[in-house]
Coordinates of C-alpha atoms and ligand atoms in Angstrom, one line a residue:
X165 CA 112.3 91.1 114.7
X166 CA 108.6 91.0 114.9
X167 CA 106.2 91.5 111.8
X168 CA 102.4 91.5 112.3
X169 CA 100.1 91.7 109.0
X170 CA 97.1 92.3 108.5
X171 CA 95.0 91.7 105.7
X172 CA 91.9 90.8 103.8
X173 CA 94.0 87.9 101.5
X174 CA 95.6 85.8 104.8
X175 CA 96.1 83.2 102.1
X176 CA 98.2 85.2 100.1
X177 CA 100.9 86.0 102.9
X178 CA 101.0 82.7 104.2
X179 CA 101.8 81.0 100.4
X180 CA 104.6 82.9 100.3
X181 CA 106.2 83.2 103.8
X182 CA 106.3 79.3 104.1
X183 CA 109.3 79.6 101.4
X184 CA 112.7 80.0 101.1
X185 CA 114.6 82.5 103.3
X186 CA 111.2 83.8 104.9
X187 CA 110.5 80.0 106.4
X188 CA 114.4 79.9 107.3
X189 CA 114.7 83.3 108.8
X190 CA 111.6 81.8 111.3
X191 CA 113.0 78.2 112.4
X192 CA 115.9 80.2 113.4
X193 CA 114.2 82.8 115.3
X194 CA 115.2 86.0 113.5
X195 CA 112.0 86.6 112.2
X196 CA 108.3 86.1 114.1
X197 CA 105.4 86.4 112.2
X198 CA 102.0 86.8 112.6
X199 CA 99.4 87.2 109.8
X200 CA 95.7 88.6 110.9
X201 CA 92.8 88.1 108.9
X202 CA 91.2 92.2 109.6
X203 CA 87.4 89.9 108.5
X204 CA 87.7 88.2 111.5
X205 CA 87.3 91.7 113.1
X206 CA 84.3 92.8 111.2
X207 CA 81.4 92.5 113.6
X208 CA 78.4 93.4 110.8
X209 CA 76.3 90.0 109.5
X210 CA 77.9 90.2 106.3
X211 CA 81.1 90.5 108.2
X212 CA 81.9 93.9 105.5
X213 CA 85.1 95.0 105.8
X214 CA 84.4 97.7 103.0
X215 CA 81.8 100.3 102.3
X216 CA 81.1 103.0 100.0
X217 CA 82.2 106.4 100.2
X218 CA 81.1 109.4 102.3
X219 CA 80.4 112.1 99.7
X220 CA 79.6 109.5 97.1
X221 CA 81.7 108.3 94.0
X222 CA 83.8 105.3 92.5
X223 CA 85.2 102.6 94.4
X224 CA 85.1 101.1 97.9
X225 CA 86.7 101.7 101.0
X226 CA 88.5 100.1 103.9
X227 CA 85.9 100.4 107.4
X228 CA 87.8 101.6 110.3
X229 CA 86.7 99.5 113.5
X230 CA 88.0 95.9 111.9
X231 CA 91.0 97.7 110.8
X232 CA 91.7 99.0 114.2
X233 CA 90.2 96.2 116.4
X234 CA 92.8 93.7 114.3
X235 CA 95.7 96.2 115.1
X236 CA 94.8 96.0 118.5
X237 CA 94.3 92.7 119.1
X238 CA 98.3 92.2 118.0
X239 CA 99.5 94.7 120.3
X240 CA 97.7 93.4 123.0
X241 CA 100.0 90.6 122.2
X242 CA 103.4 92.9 123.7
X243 CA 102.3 95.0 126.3
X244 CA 103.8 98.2 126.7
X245 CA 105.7 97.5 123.3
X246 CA 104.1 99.4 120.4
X247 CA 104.9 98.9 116.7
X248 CA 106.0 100.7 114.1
X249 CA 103.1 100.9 111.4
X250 CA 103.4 100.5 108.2
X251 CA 100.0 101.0 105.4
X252 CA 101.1 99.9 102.1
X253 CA 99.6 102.7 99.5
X254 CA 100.4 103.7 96.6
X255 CA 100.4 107.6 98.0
X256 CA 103.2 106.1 100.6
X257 CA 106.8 107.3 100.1
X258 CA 108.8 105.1 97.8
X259 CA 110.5 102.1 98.9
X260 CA 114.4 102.3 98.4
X261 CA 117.4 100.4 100.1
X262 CA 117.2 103.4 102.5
X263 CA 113.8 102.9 103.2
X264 CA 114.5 99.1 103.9
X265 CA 117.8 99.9 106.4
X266 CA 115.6 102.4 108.4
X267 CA 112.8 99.5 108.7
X268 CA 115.0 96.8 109.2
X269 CA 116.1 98.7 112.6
X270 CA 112.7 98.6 114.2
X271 CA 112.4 95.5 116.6
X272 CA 108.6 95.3 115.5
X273 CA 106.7 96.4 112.5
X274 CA 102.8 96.2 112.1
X275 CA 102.1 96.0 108.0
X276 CA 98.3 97.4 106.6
X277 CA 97.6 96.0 103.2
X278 CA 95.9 98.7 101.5
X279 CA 92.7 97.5 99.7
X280 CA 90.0 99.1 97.9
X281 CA 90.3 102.3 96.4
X282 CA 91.9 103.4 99.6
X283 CA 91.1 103.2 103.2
X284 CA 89.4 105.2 106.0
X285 CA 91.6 109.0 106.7
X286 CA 91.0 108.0 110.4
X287 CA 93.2 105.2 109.9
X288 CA 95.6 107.1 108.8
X289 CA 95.8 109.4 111.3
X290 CA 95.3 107.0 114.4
X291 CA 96.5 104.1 113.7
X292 CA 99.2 104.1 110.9
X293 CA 103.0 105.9 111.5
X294 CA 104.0 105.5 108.3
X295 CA 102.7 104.9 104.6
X296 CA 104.8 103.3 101.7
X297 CA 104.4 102.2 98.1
X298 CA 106.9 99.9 96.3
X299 CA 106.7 102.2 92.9
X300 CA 105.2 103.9 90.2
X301 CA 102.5 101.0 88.8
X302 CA 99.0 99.7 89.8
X303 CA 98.2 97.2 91.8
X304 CA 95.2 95.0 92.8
X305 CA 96.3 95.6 96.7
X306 CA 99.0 95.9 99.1
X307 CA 99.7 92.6 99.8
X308 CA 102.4 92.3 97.5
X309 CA 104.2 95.4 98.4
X310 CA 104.0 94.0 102.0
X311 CA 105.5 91.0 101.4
X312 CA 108.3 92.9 99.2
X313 CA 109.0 95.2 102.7
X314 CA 109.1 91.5 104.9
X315 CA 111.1 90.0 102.5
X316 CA 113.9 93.2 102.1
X317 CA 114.3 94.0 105.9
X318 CA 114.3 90.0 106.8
X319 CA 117.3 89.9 104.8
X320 CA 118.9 92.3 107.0
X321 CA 118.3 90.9 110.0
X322 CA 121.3 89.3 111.8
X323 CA 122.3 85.3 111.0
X324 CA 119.8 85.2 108.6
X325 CA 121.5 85.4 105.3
X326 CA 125.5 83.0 104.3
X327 CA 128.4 84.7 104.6
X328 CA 128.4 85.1 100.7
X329 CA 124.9 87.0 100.2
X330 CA 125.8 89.3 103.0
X331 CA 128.9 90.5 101.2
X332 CA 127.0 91.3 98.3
X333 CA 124.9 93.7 100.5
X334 CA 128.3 95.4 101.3
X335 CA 129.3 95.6 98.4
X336 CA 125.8 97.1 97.2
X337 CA 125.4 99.4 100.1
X338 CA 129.4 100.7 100.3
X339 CA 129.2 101.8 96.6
X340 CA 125.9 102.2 95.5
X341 CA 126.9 100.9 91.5
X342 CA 125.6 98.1 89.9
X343 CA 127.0 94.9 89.8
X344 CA 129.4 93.4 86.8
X345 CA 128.9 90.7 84.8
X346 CA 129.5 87.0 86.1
X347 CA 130.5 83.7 84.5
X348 CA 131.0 80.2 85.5
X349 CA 131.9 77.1 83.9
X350 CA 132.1 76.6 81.0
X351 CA 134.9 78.7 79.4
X352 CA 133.6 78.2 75.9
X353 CA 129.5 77.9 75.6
X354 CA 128.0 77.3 72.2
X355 CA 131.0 79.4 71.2
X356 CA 130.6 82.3 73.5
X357 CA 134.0 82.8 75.4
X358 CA 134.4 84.3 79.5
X359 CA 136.7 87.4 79.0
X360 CA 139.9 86.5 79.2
X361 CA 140.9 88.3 81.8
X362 CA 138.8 86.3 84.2
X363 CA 140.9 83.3 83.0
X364 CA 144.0 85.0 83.8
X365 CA 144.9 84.7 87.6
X366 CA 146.1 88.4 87.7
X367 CA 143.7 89.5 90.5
X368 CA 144.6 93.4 90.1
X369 CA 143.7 92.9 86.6
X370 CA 140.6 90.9 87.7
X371 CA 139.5 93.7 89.8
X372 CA 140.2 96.8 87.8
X373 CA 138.2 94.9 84.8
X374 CA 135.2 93.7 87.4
X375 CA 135.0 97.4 88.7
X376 CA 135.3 99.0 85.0
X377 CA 132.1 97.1 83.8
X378 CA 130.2 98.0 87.0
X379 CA 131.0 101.9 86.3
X380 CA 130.4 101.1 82.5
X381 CA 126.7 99.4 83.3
X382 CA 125.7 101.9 86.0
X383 CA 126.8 104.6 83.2
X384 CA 124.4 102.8 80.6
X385 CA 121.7 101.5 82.7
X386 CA 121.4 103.6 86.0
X387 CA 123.2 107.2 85.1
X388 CA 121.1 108.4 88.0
X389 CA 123.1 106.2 90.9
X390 CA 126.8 107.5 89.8
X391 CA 125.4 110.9 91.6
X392 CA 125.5 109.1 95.1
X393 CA 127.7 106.6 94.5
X394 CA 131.1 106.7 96.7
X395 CA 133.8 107.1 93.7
X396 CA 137.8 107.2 93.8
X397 CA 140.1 109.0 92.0
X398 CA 140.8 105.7 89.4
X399 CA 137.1 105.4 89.4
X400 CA 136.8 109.2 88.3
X401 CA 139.5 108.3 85.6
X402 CA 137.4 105.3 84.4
X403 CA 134.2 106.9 84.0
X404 CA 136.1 110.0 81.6
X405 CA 137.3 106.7 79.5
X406 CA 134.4 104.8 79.1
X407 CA 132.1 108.2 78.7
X408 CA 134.8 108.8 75.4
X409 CA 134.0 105.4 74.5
X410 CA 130.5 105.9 74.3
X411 CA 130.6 109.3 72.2
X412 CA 133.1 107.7 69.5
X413 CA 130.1 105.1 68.7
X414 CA 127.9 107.7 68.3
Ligands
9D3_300 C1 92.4 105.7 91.0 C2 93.6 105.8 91.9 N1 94.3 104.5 92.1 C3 95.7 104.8 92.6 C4 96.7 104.7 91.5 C5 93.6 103.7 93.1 C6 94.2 102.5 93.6 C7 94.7 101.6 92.7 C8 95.3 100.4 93.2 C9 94.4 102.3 94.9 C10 95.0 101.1 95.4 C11 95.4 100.2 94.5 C12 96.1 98.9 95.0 N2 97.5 99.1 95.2 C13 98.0 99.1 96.5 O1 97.3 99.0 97.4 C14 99.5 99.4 96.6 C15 100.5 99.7 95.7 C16 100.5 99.8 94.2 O2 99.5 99.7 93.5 N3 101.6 100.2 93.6 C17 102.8 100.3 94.3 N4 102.9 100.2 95.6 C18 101.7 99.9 96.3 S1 101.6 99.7 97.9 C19 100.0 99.4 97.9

């Protein structure tokens, strides 16, 4: 997959994408990335990238022509490919694991970092295919929320995750619950025991436990996923038991 950014804080993207699975994900060729500085497009003495409002009020907002003229210049870079464009904006629709699959499809993605107190309409309507925010909260920009999208769909991409992290994707993706809890050595900490259970060897056991506490923490924590969450009759069962357990400590 190819990701092209573009931004006013180039610094920003490149701090983090030298890191960890991002840096991997590159050496092995899932992932190519380009990060555009949109003030090297700015053609004004003051090299502006912002300006005040039509109609007047509050805030700045993001000029067009760099915008665009950046955009192009990293398309110009695939002929006859075109990218799938993403601004990052808090008015965008919400990032989900959804959200993510459907991106993570796309052979190229082109990510605007919203800045200011928003940006141009007629970059919006000429320029960007799609608009995301990562969630209910302010902000200083969109460079975070871009790096969030890079980092979710890079994960996706083939080869680039071990054998065990991609199982947990399976896992999270085939039945939508949250995960149970997990120990490791040692059995006894400061007096705190592992359930016993996990000690046992009796893997049916094992697993009936391990897929009680998911349904139990989804129930407390996440009510709202058990709606789309794919469920079995035992499952069904479970979820009467521990919802009678949770009225008789009322
Ligand atoms: C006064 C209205 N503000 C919207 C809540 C203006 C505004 C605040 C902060 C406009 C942009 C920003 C900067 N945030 C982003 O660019 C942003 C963002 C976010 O703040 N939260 C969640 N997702 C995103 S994606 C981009």
């Amino acid at each position: 997959m190819r990701v092209d950014i573009l931004t006013i804080f180039p610094e920003m993207i490149q701090a983090v994408v030298g890191c960890s699975i991002l840096k991997r994900a590159q050496d092995k060729g899932a992932l190519t990335l380009a990060v555009w500085n949109i003030r090297d497009f700015a053609r004004d003495r003051h090299r502006s990238t912002d300006d005040y409002p039509y109609g007047g009020g509050a805030g700045m907002v993001m000029k067009p022509e760099p915008a665009f003229e950046a955009a192009e210049t990293a398309m110009a870079a695939e002929p006859g490919r075109r990218p799938h464009v993403i601004l990052t904006t808090p008015q965008g629709r919400r990032l989900d694991q959804d959200v993510v699959r459907g991106l993570a499809q796309r052979d190229w993605l082109m990510i605007l970092c919203g800045h200011y107190e928003g940006v141009d309409e007629r970059i919006r309507e000429h320029l960007v295919d799609d608009e995301i925010s990562i969630g209910d909260y302010v902000l200083t920009g969109g460079e975070l929320p871009a790096l969030i999208i890079l980092d979710a769909v890079t994960r996706l991409q083939p080869d680039v995750l071990g054998s065990e992290e991609s199982v947990v994707e399976e896992s999270f993706s085939e039945d939508g619950l949250l995960e149970y809890p997990h120990y490791t050595r040692p059995a006894e900490f400061r007096g705190w025991n592992v359930p016993g259970v996990l000690l046992s060897g009796h893997h049916g056991e094992v697993s009936r436990w391990r897929r009680r506490e998911s349904l139990r923490r989804t129930l407390k924590r996440r009510p709202d996923l058990l709606e789309r969450a794919k469920l079995s009759a035992e499952d069904a069962r479970m979820l009467v038991e521990l919802k009678e357990e949770h009225d008789e400590h009322d």
